[in-house]
Amino acid sequence: MILRFYIKYTTTYGQAISISIKENTKTDEAQTYLIPLQYLNDEFWQVTIDTKEYGFTDKFSYHYILYEFGQEKEVLQNKNEVNLKKIKAGETEILDEWKQPDLHADLYKTRPFIKLLKQEDKKEAKKVTVKTPTHLFRVKSPEMAPHHHICIAGSAKKMNGWDESDPLLLHKSDGNWTVKLNLSKEIFPVEFKIGVYDSLQKKVVYYEEGSNRKIGFFEDKEVLHIYNMLADFRKYAWKGAGLNIQLSSIKTNRGWGTGDFTDLFLVTDWCKESGMRLIQLLPVNDTTATHTNKDSYPYSAISAFALHPVFLNVQKLATAFSVKFGADILDEVKRLNEEPQMDYEAV
């Protein structure tokens, strides 16, 4: 398969761009290839590769690297992935662009956020099924509120014209918003914009800034054109109120002078009832080093994995092992629990 990569990036004197391609394989033999791009014009750099020459048959990931006078300056883009088995065309053109990435975007890919966001009542856009697509549009954008969707409005009939009440909605897949279209019968050039559609207001509420995007011409319907686009829709990113707290401060009337891990159940119940989505704790790792009050500082952990034993629910643990405490210990527990502040050493 012939792949043509284009990166939209305006360079200055002494700068050059290479593409780093890595095989996605579970074996230790995965290779990384660094291929220089050629200067095309003031806006684009490009390179053409034959996948057979490199032995690519399945998935591979890639990113771009900017060099200045032969020295690596910065990585231009986070990794993109190409799945050759899903591409039916003999030739594929991939057009990438680079903008300052959203530093918080990867947070939404962590397991807690994935689980939380799946619970949102989000109506996914109907996936457009096309047997022989000529264009694939992929937009990288952060998670959005349930009633917000990435959309395309444009001059093509397949894009529903410029109808703001009925734009082309993209489908959410693997952290990207995508849609496949066959534009072989459209009148070129095709102009379009990426926007945010509000399913409650039933209209486009925001378009990306700048001039319209443009597809200047179309020659061969056997070639698949992939557009990896970046848009700044951070103002419509998913938001959630939350609580930031130190575990020791959520002491209950059954506590042993400090809050413990089981008290988090009460916090999560309260947060759920009040509509909060997030709970952030100060570090709860073990800090026991000197057995003095110095160990109360939560940021001096002795382990990246061990949890602090001071936050154990001692009574629950004792009950599980049929251990009973004497009156002297229980009196001391009551005294410590009534203190306005945690007495770390005594606890």
mmCIF file of C-alpha atoms in Angstrom:
data_model
loop_
_atom_site.group_PDB
_atom_site.id
_atom_site.type_symbol
_atom_site.label_atom_id
_atom_site.label_comp_id
_atom_site.label_asym_id
_atom_site.label_seq_id
_atom_site.Cartn_x
_atom_site.Cartn_y
_atom_site.Cartn_z
ATOM 1 C CA MET A 1 0.000 0.000 0.000
ATOM 2 C CA ILE A 2 1.186 3.488 -0.827
ATOM 3 C CA LEU A 3 0.893 6.010 2.018
ATOM 4 C CA ARG A 4 1.431 9.723 1.528
ATOM 5 C CA PHE A 5 1.885 11.769 4.697
ATOM 6 C CA TYR A 6 1.393 15.528 4.737
ATOM 7 C CA ILE A 7 1.978 17.701 7.778
ATOM 8 C CA LYS A 8 0.721 21.268 7.766
ATOM 9 C CA TYR A 9 3.431 23.235 9.505
ATOM 10 C CA THR A 10 5.203 26.427 8.483
ATOM 11 C CA THR A 11 8.924 26.083 9.105
ATOM 12 C CA THR A 12 11.695 28.672 9.181
ATOM 13 C CA TYR A 13 15.267 28.608 7.870
ATOM 14 C CA GLY A 14 17.267 25.689 9.246
ATOM 15 C CA GLN A 15 14.238 23.631 10.258
ATOM 16 C CA ALA A 16 13.254 20.210 8.923
ATOM 17 C CA ILE A 17 10.670 17.570 9.804
ATOM 18 C CA SER A 18 10.853 13.776 10.078
ATOM 19 C CA ILE A 19 8.188 11.191 10.793
ATOM 20 C CA SER A 20 8.771 8.498 13.406
ATOM 21 C CA ILE A 21 6.846 5.282 12.674
ATOM 22 C CA LYS A 22 6.656 2.395 15.118
ATOM 23 C CA GLU A 23 5.114 -1.015 14.592
ATOM 24 C CA ASN A 24 2.373 -1.882 17.068
ATOM 25 C CA THR A 25 3.313 -5.430 17.944
ATOM 26 C CA LYS A 26 3.306 -7.381 21.199
ATOM 27 C CA THR A 27 6.724 -8.820 20.488
ATOM 28 C CA ASP A 28 10.032 -7.259 21.478
ATOM 29 C CA GLU A 29 11.013 -7.015 17.824
ATOM 30 C CA ALA A 30 8.948 -3.897 17.073
ATOM 31 C CA GLN A 31 11.014 -1.486 15.043
ATOM 32 C CA THR A 32 10.923 2.283 14.818
ATOM 33 C CA TYR A 33 11.673 4.007 11.533
ATOM 34 C CA LEU A 34 12.709 7.658 11.290
ATOM 35 C CA ILE A 35 11.964 8.984 7.806
ATOM 36 C CA PRO A 36 12.787 12.555 6.681
ATOM 37 C CA LEU A 37 10.015 14.549 5.019
ATOM 38 C CA GLN A 38 10.468 16.718 1.948
ATOM 39 C CA TYR A 39 9.602 20.393 1.829
ATOM 40 C CA LEU A 40 6.523 20.844 -0.376
ATOM 41 C CA ASN A 41 5.603 24.527 -0.018
ATOM 42 C CA ASP A 42 5.264 27.249 2.610
ATOM 43 C CA GLU A 43 2.568 25.260 4.408
ATOM 44 C CA PHE A 44 3.290 21.557 3.942
ATOM 45 C CA TRP A 45 5.985 18.908 4.272
ATOM 46 C CA GLN A 46 5.365 15.453 2.788
ATOM 47 C CA VAL A 47 6.731 11.951 2.288
ATOM 48 C CA THR A 48 5.542 8.875 0.367
ATOM 49 C CA ILE A 49 6.234 5.350 1.608
ATOM 50 C CA ASP A 50 5.398 1.858 0.416
ATOM 51 C CA THR A 51 4.300 -0.300 3.367
ATOM 52 C CA LYS A 52 5.811 -3.379 1.705
ATOM 53 C CA GLU A 53 9.292 -1.890 1.942
ATOM 54 C CA TYR A 54 8.952 -1.645 5.725
ATOM 55 C CA GLY A 55 6.960 -4.826 6.268
ATOM 56 C CA PHE A 56 3.911 -3.060 7.665
ATOM 57 C CA THR A 57 0.861 -5.317 7.499
ATOM 58 C CA ASP A 58 -1.215 -4.391 10.548
ATOM 59 C CA LYS A 59 -1.186 -1.411 12.908
ATOM 60 C CA PHE A 60 1.486 1.183 13.410
ATOM 61 C CA SER A 61 1.697 4.503 15.214
ATOM 62 C CA TYR A 62 3.537 7.629 14.189
ATOM 63 C CA HIS A 63 4.383 11.180 15.169
ATOM 64 C CA TYR A 64 6.375 14.054 13.740
ATOM 65 C CA ILE A 65 9.632 15.543 15.004
ATOM 66 C CA LEU A 66 10.868 19.048 14.264
ATOM 67 C CA TYR A 67 14.623 19.571 13.820
ATOM 68 C CA GLU A 68 16.506 22.845 13.833
ATOM 69 C CA PHE A 69 19.972 22.814 12.263
ATOM 70 C CA GLY A 70 20.101 19.055 12.748
ATOM 71 C CA GLN A 71 19.102 19.066 16.416
ATOM 72 C CA GLU A 72 15.752 17.765 17.659
ATOM 73 C CA LYS A 73 13.672 20.718 18.822
ATOM 74 C CA GLU A 74 10.253 19.299 19.654
ATOM 75 C CA VAL A 75 7.717 16.590 18.904
ATOM 76 C CA LEU A 76 5.057 18.162 16.743
ATOM 77 C CA GLN A 77 2.152 15.874 17.447
ATOM 78 C CA ASN A 78 0.956 13.147 19.743
ATOM 79 C CA LYS A 79 0.927 9.672 18.276
ATOM 80 C CA ASN A 80 -1.595 8.796 15.587
ATOM 81 C CA GLU A 81 -2.426 5.232 14.643
ATOM 82 C CA VAL A 82 -2.971 3.631 11.244
ATOM 83 C CA ASN A 83 -4.778 0.297 10.947
ATOM 84 C CA LEU A 84 -3.892 -1.055 7.518
ATOM 85 C CA LYS A 85 -6.416 -3.902 7.760
ATOM 86 C CA LYS A 86 -9.267 -1.388 7.893
ATOM 87 C CA ILE A 87 -8.102 0.497 4.805
ATOM 88 C CA LYS A 88 -9.445 -0.965 1.561
ATOM 89 C CA ALA A 89 -7.910 1.590 -0.808
ATOM 90 C CA GLY A 90 -4.655 0.919 -2.618
ATOM 91 C CA GLU A 91 -3.375 4.400 -1.864
ATOM 92 C CA THR A 92 -3.981 6.599 1.153
ATOM 93 C CA GLU A 93 -3.214 10.249 1.738
ATOM 94 C CA ILE A 94 -2.966 11.342 5.365
ATOM 95 C CA LEU A 95 -3.098 15.055 6.093
ATOM 96 C CA ASP A 96 -2.054 16.024 9.613
ATOM 97 C CA GLU A 97 -1.888 19.389 11.277
ATOM 98 C CA TRP A 98 -0.218 20.603 14.394
ATOM 99 C CA LYS A 99 -1.450 22.952 17.068
ATOM 100 C CA GLN A 100 -0.510 23.267 20.698
ATOM 101 C CA PRO A 101 -1.987 20.098 22.249
ATOM 102 C CA ASP A 102 -4.427 20.172 25.143
ATOM 103 C CA LEU A 103 -2.295 19.167 28.117
ATOM 104 C CA HIS A 104 -5.326 17.806 29.984
ATOM 105 C CA ALA A 105 -6.739 15.678 27.147
ATOM 106 C CA ASP A 106 -5.037 12.474 28.335
ATOM 107 C CA LEU A 107 -6.800 12.710 31.697
ATOM 108 C CA TYR A 108 -10.039 11.687 30.019
ATOM 109 C CA LYS A 109 -8.375 8.478 28.812
ATOM 110 C CA THR A 110 -7.636 7.233 32.338
ATOM 111 C CA ARG A 111 -9.758 4.437 33.762
ATOM 112 C CA PRO A 112 -11.693 6.510 36.349
ATOM 113 C CA PHE A 113 -12.791 9.022 33.700
ATOM 114 C CA ILE A 114 -13.649 6.296 31.183
ATOM 115 C CA LYS A 115 -15.888 4.618 33.753
ATOM 116 C CA LEU A 116 -17.480 7.910 34.788
ATOM 117 C CA LEU A 117 -18.097 9.179 31.270
ATOM 118 C CA LYS A 118 -19.686 5.907 30.182
ATOM 119 C CA GLN A 119 -22.350 6.525 32.812
ATOM 120 C CA GLU A 120 -23.251 9.877 31.283
ATOM 121 C CA ASP A 121 -26.552 9.935 29.418
ATOM 122 C CA LYS A 122 -24.915 10.760 26.075
ATOM 123 C CA LYS A 123 -26.745 10.111 22.842
ATOM 124 C CA GLU A 124 -24.123 9.043 20.351
ATOM 125 C CA ALA A 125 -24.369 10.262 16.777
ATOM 126 C CA LYS A 126 -25.588 7.672 14.311
ATOM 127 C CA LYS A 127 -22.585 6.116 12.623
ATOM 128 C CA VAL A 128 -22.500 6.850 8.887
ATOM 129 C CA THR A 129 -21.880 3.632 6.952
ATOM 130 C CA VAL A 130 -20.074 4.016 3.627
ATOM 131 C CA LYS A 131 -18.894 1.029 1.568
ATOM 132 C CA THR A 132 -16.278 2.920 -0.455
ATOM 133 C CA PRO A 133 -15.301 6.098 1.407
ATOM 134 C CA THR A 134 -13.098 8.626 -0.317
ATOM 135 C CA HIS A 135 -12.544 10.795 2.761
ATOM 136 C CA LEU A 136 -12.185 10.069 6.454
ATOM 137 C CA PHE A 137 -12.406 13.007 8.853
ATOM 138 C CA ARG A 138 -10.971 12.548 12.331
ATOM 139 C CA VAL A 139 -11.087 15.270 14.991
ATOM 140 C CA LYS A 140 -9.105 15.185 18.207
ATOM 141 C CA SER A 141 -11.015 17.007 20.886
ATOM 142 C CA PRO A 142 -11.487 16.593 24.645
ATOM 143 C CA GLU A 143 -14.493 14.976 26.229
ATOM 144 C CA MET A 144 -17.593 17.139 26.017
ATOM 145 C CA ALA A 145 -20.827 17.548 27.903
ATOM 146 C CA PRO A 146 -23.455 14.894 27.067
ATOM 147 C CA HIS A 147 -25.457 17.270 24.865
ATOM 148 C CA HIS A 148 -22.471 18.526 22.863
ATOM 149 C CA HIS A 149 -21.245 16.807 19.702
ATOM 150 C CA ILE A 150 -18.492 17.545 17.212
ATOM 151 C CA CYS A 151 -19.998 18.278 13.806
ATOM 152 C CA ILE A 152 -19.075 19.311 10.275
ATOM 153 C CA ALA A 153 -20.990 21.892 8.275
ATOM 154 C CA GLY A 154 -19.957 22.546 4.717
ATOM 155 C CA SER A 155 -20.792 23.106 1.089
ATOM 156 C CA ALA A 156 -20.989 19.404 0.177
ATOM 157 C CA LYS A 157 -24.360 17.658 0.040
ATOM 158 C CA LYS A 158 -22.926 14.840 2.162
ATOM 159 C CA MET A 159 -22.213 17.478 4.812
ATOM 160 C CA ASN A 160 -25.858 18.611 4.737
ATOM 161 C CA GLY A 161 -24.868 21.928 3.219
ATOM 162 C CA TRP A 162 -24.448 24.705 5.750
ATOM 163 C CA ASP A 163 -27.622 23.740 7.626
ATOM 164 C CA GLU A 164 -26.834 24.693 11.239
ATOM 165 C CA SER A 165 -29.887 22.847 12.522
ATOM 166 C CA ASP A 166 -28.869 19.607 10.800
ATOM 167 C CA PRO A 167 -25.085 19.396 10.414
ATOM 168 C CA LEU A 168 -23.119 16.206 9.911
ATOM 169 C CA LEU A 169 -22.491 14.724 13.369
ATOM 170 C CA LEU A 170 -19.264 12.825 13.937
ATOM 171 C CA HIS A 171 -19.158 9.495 15.738
ATOM 172 C CA LYS A 172 -17.073 9.027 18.881
ATOM 173 C CA SER A 173 -14.527 6.234 18.518
ATOM 174 C CA ASP A 174 -11.281 5.483 20.408
ATOM 175 C CA GLY A 175 -11.065 9.002 21.807
ATOM 176 C CA ASN A 176 -11.564 10.613 18.393
ATOM 177 C CA TRP A 177 -14.596 11.961 16.555
ATOM 178 C CA THR A 178 -14.784 10.414 13.085
ATOM 179 C CA VAL A 179 -16.917 10.178 9.975
ATOM 180 C CA LYS A 180 -16.365 8.487 6.595
ATOM 181 C CA LEU A 181 -17.798 10.033 3.430
ATOM 182 C CA ASN A 182 -17.803 9.400 -0.300
ATOM 183 C CA LEU A 183 -17.356 12.825 -1.873
ATOM 184 C CA SER A 184 -16.660 11.582 -5.410
ATOM 185 C CA LYS A 185 -19.836 13.213 -6.792
ATOM 186 C CA GLU A 186 -19.483 16.553 -5.014
ATOM 187 C CA ILE A 187 -18.607 19.842 -6.665
ATOM 188 C CA PHE A 188 -15.080 20.909 -5.761
ATOM 189 C CA PRO A 189 -13.628 22.837 -4.074
ATOM 190 C CA VAL A 190 -15.511 21.791 -0.944
ATOM 191 C CA GLU A 191 -15.421 24.181 1.998
ATOM 192 C CA PHE A 192 -16.320 23.217 5.545
ATOM 193 C CA LYS A 193 -15.876 24.011 9.211
ATOM 194 C CA ILE A 194 -15.776 21.948 12.376
ATOM 195 C CA GLY A 195 -18.203 22.994 15.074
ATOM 196 C CA VAL A 196 -20.055 22.064 18.228
ATOM 197 C CA TYR A 197 -23.665 20.945 17.919
ATOM 198 C CA ASP A 198 -25.967 21.275 20.926
ATOM 199 C CA SER A 199 -28.617 18.533 20.946
ATOM 200 C CA LEU A 200 -30.726 20.498 23.443
ATOM 201 C CA GLN A 201 -30.815 23.689 21.386
ATOM 202 C CA LYS A 202 -30.774 21.630 18.163
ATOM 203 C CA LYS A 203 -28.270 23.853 16.411
ATOM 204 C CA VAL A 204 -24.578 24.551 15.945
ATOM 205 C CA VAL A 205 -23.531 26.745 18.859
ATOM 206 C CA TYR A 206 -19.877 27.244 17.947
ATOM 207 C CA TYR A 207 -17.594 27.099 14.911
ATOM 208 C CA GLU A 208 -13.817 26.886 14.979
ATOM 209 C CA GLU A 209 -12.145 30.230 14.385
ATOM 210 C CA GLY A 210 -10.393 31.171 11.157
ATOM 211 C CA SER A 211 -11.121 30.663 7.483
ATOM 212 C CA ASN A 212 -13.100 27.751 6.116
ATOM 213 C CA ARG A 213 -11.222 24.518 5.601
ATOM 214 C CA LYS A 214 -10.974 23.612 1.940
ATOM 215 C CA ILE A 215 -10.636 20.461 -0.143
ATOM 216 C CA GLY A 216 -9.354 21.914 -3.393
ATOM 217 C CA PHE A 217 -9.807 19.018 -5.799
ATOM 218 C CA PHE A 218 -10.599 15.327 -6.115
ATOM 219 C CA GLU A 219 -8.966 13.072 -8.698
ATOM 220 C CA ASP A 220 -9.192 9.371 -7.904
ATOM 221 C CA LYS A 221 -11.966 7.635 -5.980
ATOM 222 C CA GLU A 222 -9.580 4.722 -5.366
ATOM 223 C CA VAL A 223 -7.507 6.931 -3.043
ATOM 224 C CA LEU A 224 -8.577 7.346 0.587
ATOM 225 C CA HIS A 225 -7.970 10.810 2.041
ATOM 226 C CA ILE A 226 -7.607 10.937 5.831
ATOM 227 C CA TYR A 227 -7.838 14.311 7.551
ATOM 228 C CA ASN A 228 -6.505 14.325 11.124
ATOM 229 C CA MET A 229 -7.737 17.638 12.451
ATOM 230 C CA LEU A 230 -7.243 19.490 15.713
ATOM 231 C CA ALA A 231 -9.761 21.986 17.033
ATOM 232 C CA ASP A 232 -9.819 24.144 20.141
ATOM 233 C CA PHE A 233 -13.149 23.341 21.774
ATOM 234 C CA ARG A 234 -11.876 23.505 25.347
ATOM 235 C CA LYS A 235 -14.647 25.890 26.369
ATOM 236 C CA TYR A 236 -17.078 23.038 25.647
ATOM 237 C CA ALA A 237 -15.016 20.362 27.357
ATOM 238 C CA TRP A 238 -16.652 18.162 29.982
ATOM 239 C CA LYS A 239 -16.676 19.809 33.390
ATOM 240 C CA GLY A 240 -17.437 18.474 36.827
ATOM 241 C CA ALA A 241 -17.438 19.952 40.316
ATOM 242 C CA GLY A 242 -15.331 18.172 42.878
ATOM 243 C CA LEU A 243 -13.957 17.985 46.383
ATOM 244 C CA ASN A 244 -10.289 18.247 47.376
ATOM 245 C CA ILE A 245 -9.628 16.967 50.866
ATOM 246 C CA GLN A 246 -7.095 15.261 53.117
ATOM 247 C CA LEU A 247 -8.239 11.837 54.276
ATOM 248 C CA SER A 248 -7.312 12.520 57.908
ATOM 249 C CA SER A 249 -9.779 15.426 58.024
ATOM 250 C CA ILE A 250 -12.907 13.360 57.334
ATOM 251 C CA LYS A 251 -12.981 11.953 60.852
ATOM 252 C CA THR A 252 -16.260 10.431 62.034
ATOM 253 C CA ASN A 253 -17.623 9.859 65.558
ATOM 254 C CA ARG A 254 -16.434 6.223 65.377
ATOM 255 C CA GLY A 255 -12.912 7.205 64.301
ATOM 256 C CA TRP A 256 -9.586 6.562 65.996
ATOM 257 C CA GLY A 257 -8.424 10.165 65.934
ATOM 258 C CA THR A 258 -8.263 10.404 62.156
ATOM 259 C CA GLY A 259 -10.277 9.708 59.055
ATOM 260 C CA ASP A 260 -9.785 6.269 57.527
ATOM 261 C CA PHE A 261 -10.247 4.556 54.192
ATOM 262 C CA THR A 262 -13.766 3.364 54.996
ATOM 263 C CA ASP A 263 -14.843 6.966 55.650
ATOM 264 C CA LEU A 264 -14.510 7.516 51.922
ATOM 265 C CA PHE A 265 -17.805 5.665 51.471
ATOM 266 C CA LEU A 266 -19.545 8.470 53.351
ATOM 267 C CA VAL A 267 -17.749 11.086 51.246
ATOM 268 C CA THR A 268 -18.687 9.436 47.954
ATOM 269 C CA ASP A 269 -22.331 9.167 49.027
ATOM 270 C CA TRP A 270 -22.376 12.841 49.989
ATOM 271 C CA CYS A 271 -20.688 13.893 46.736
ATOM 272 C CA LYS A 272 -23.167 11.874 44.697
ATOM 273 C CA GLU A 273 -26.149 13.442 46.493
ATOM 274 C CA SER A 274 -24.740 16.939 46.026
ATOM 275 C CA GLY A 275 -24.014 16.432 42.307
ATOM 276 C CA MET A 276 -20.230 16.368 42.562
ATOM 277 C CA ARG A 277 -18.254 14.238 40.119
ATOM 278 C CA LEU A 278 -14.712 14.228 41.456
ATOM 279 C CA ILE A 279 -12.888 13.519 44.707
ATOM 280 C CA GLN A 280 -9.221 14.420 44.978
ATOM 281 C CA LEU A 281 -7.213 13.355 48.010
ATOM 282 C CA LEU A 282 -3.900 14.519 49.296
ATOM 283 C CA PRO A 283 -1.383 11.634 49.073
ATOM 284 C CA VAL A 284 -2.304 8.588 51.154
ATOM 285 C CA ASN A 285 1.004 6.730 50.727
ATOM 286 C CA ASP A 286 2.984 5.471 53.702
ATOM 287 C CA THR A 287 5.317 8.128 55.155
ATOM 288 C CA THR A 288 6.462 6.190 58.235
ATOM 289 C CA ALA A 289 10.200 6.865 58.489
ATOM 290 C CA THR A 290 10.991 8.490 61.846
ATOM 291 C CA HIS A 291 7.894 7.538 63.873
ATOM 292 C CA THR A 292 7.604 11.207 64.842
ATOM 293 C CA ASN A 293 5.363 14.072 63.833
ATOM 294 C CA LYS A 294 7.663 14.656 60.847
ATOM 295 C CA ASP A 295 5.960 11.704 59.184
ATOM 296 C CA SER A 296 2.649 13.590 59.111
ATOM 297 C CA TYR A 297 3.774 15.441 55.985
ATOM 298 C CA PRO A 298 1.840 13.605 53.218
ATOM 299 C CA TYR A 299 4.361 14.400 50.475
ATOM 300 C CA SER A 300 7.325 12.544 52.004
ATOM 301 C CA ALA A 301 6.235 9.048 50.983
ATOM 302 C CA ILE A 302 8.587 6.120 51.512
ATOM 303 C CA SER A 303 6.777 4.082 48.849
ATOM 304 C CA ALA A 304 4.927 4.774 45.610
ATOM 305 C CA PHE A 305 2.607 1.821 46.288
ATOM 306 C CA ALA A 306 2.190 1.196 50.035
ATOM 307 C CA LEU A 307 -0.796 2.897 51.636
ATOM 308 C CA HIS A 308 -0.399 4.535 55.021
ATOM 309 C CA PRO A 309 -1.410 2.203 57.898
ATOM 310 C CA VAL A 310 -2.622 5.200 59.935
ATOM 311 C CA PHE A 311 -5.694 5.263 57.659
ATOM 312 C CA LEU A 312 -6.718 1.685 58.430
ATOM 313 C CA ASN A 313 -10.084 1.156 60.089
ATOM 314 C CA VAL A 314 -8.592 -0.510 63.172
ATOM 315 C CA GLN A 315 -11.918 -1.442 64.741
ATOM 316 C CA LYS A 316 -13.142 -3.171 61.594
ATOM 317 C CA LEU A 317 -9.838 -4.998 61.241
ATOM 318 C CA ALA A 318 -9.976 -6.106 64.884
ATOM 319 C CA THR A 319 -13.541 -7.354 64.505
ATOM 320 C CA ALA A 320 -12.500 -9.466 61.530
ATOM 321 C CA PHE A 321 -9.816 -11.149 63.671
ATOM 322 C CA SER A 322 -11.954 -11.334 66.865
ATOM 323 C CA VAL A 323 -9.667 -8.930 68.752
ATOM 324 C CA LYS A 324 -11.115 -6.968 71.674
ATOM 325 C CA PHE A 325 -9.569 -3.814 73.123
ATOM 326 C CA GLY A 326 -9.295 -2.927 76.770
ATOM 327 C CA ALA A 327 -10.963 0.073 78.400
ATOM 328 C CA ASP A 328 -7.678 2.004 78.611
ATOM 329 C CA ILE A 329 -7.193 1.838 74.837
ATOM 330 C CA LEU A 330 -10.804 2.727 74.103
ATOM 331 C CA ASP A 331 -10.610 5.720 76.480
ATOM 332 C CA GLU A 332 -7.502 6.942 74.660
ATOM 333 C CA VAL A 333 -9.247 6.440 71.314
ATOM 334 C CA LYS A 334 -12.185 8.559 72.493
ATOM 335 C CA ARG A 335 -9.863 11.289 73.726
ATOM 336 C CA LEU A 336 -7.917 11.424 70.463
ATOM 337 C CA ASN A 337 -11.068 11.466 68.391
ATOM 338 C CA GLU A 338 -12.413 14.466 70.337
ATOM 339 C CA GLU A 339 -9.278 16.512 69.666
ATOM 340 C CA PRO A 340 -9.939 19.437 67.257
ATOM 341 C CA GLN A 341 -6.804 18.545 65.320
ATOM 342 C CA MET A 342 -5.172 15.216 64.574
ATOM 343 C CA ASP A 343 -2.433 14.258 67.050
ATOM 344 C CA TYR A 344 -0.352 12.309 64.542
ATOM 345 C CA GLU A 345 2.180 10.709 66.915
ATOM 346 C CA ALA A 346 -0.480 9.677 69.444
ATOM 347 C CA VAL A 347 -2.733 8.236 66.765
#
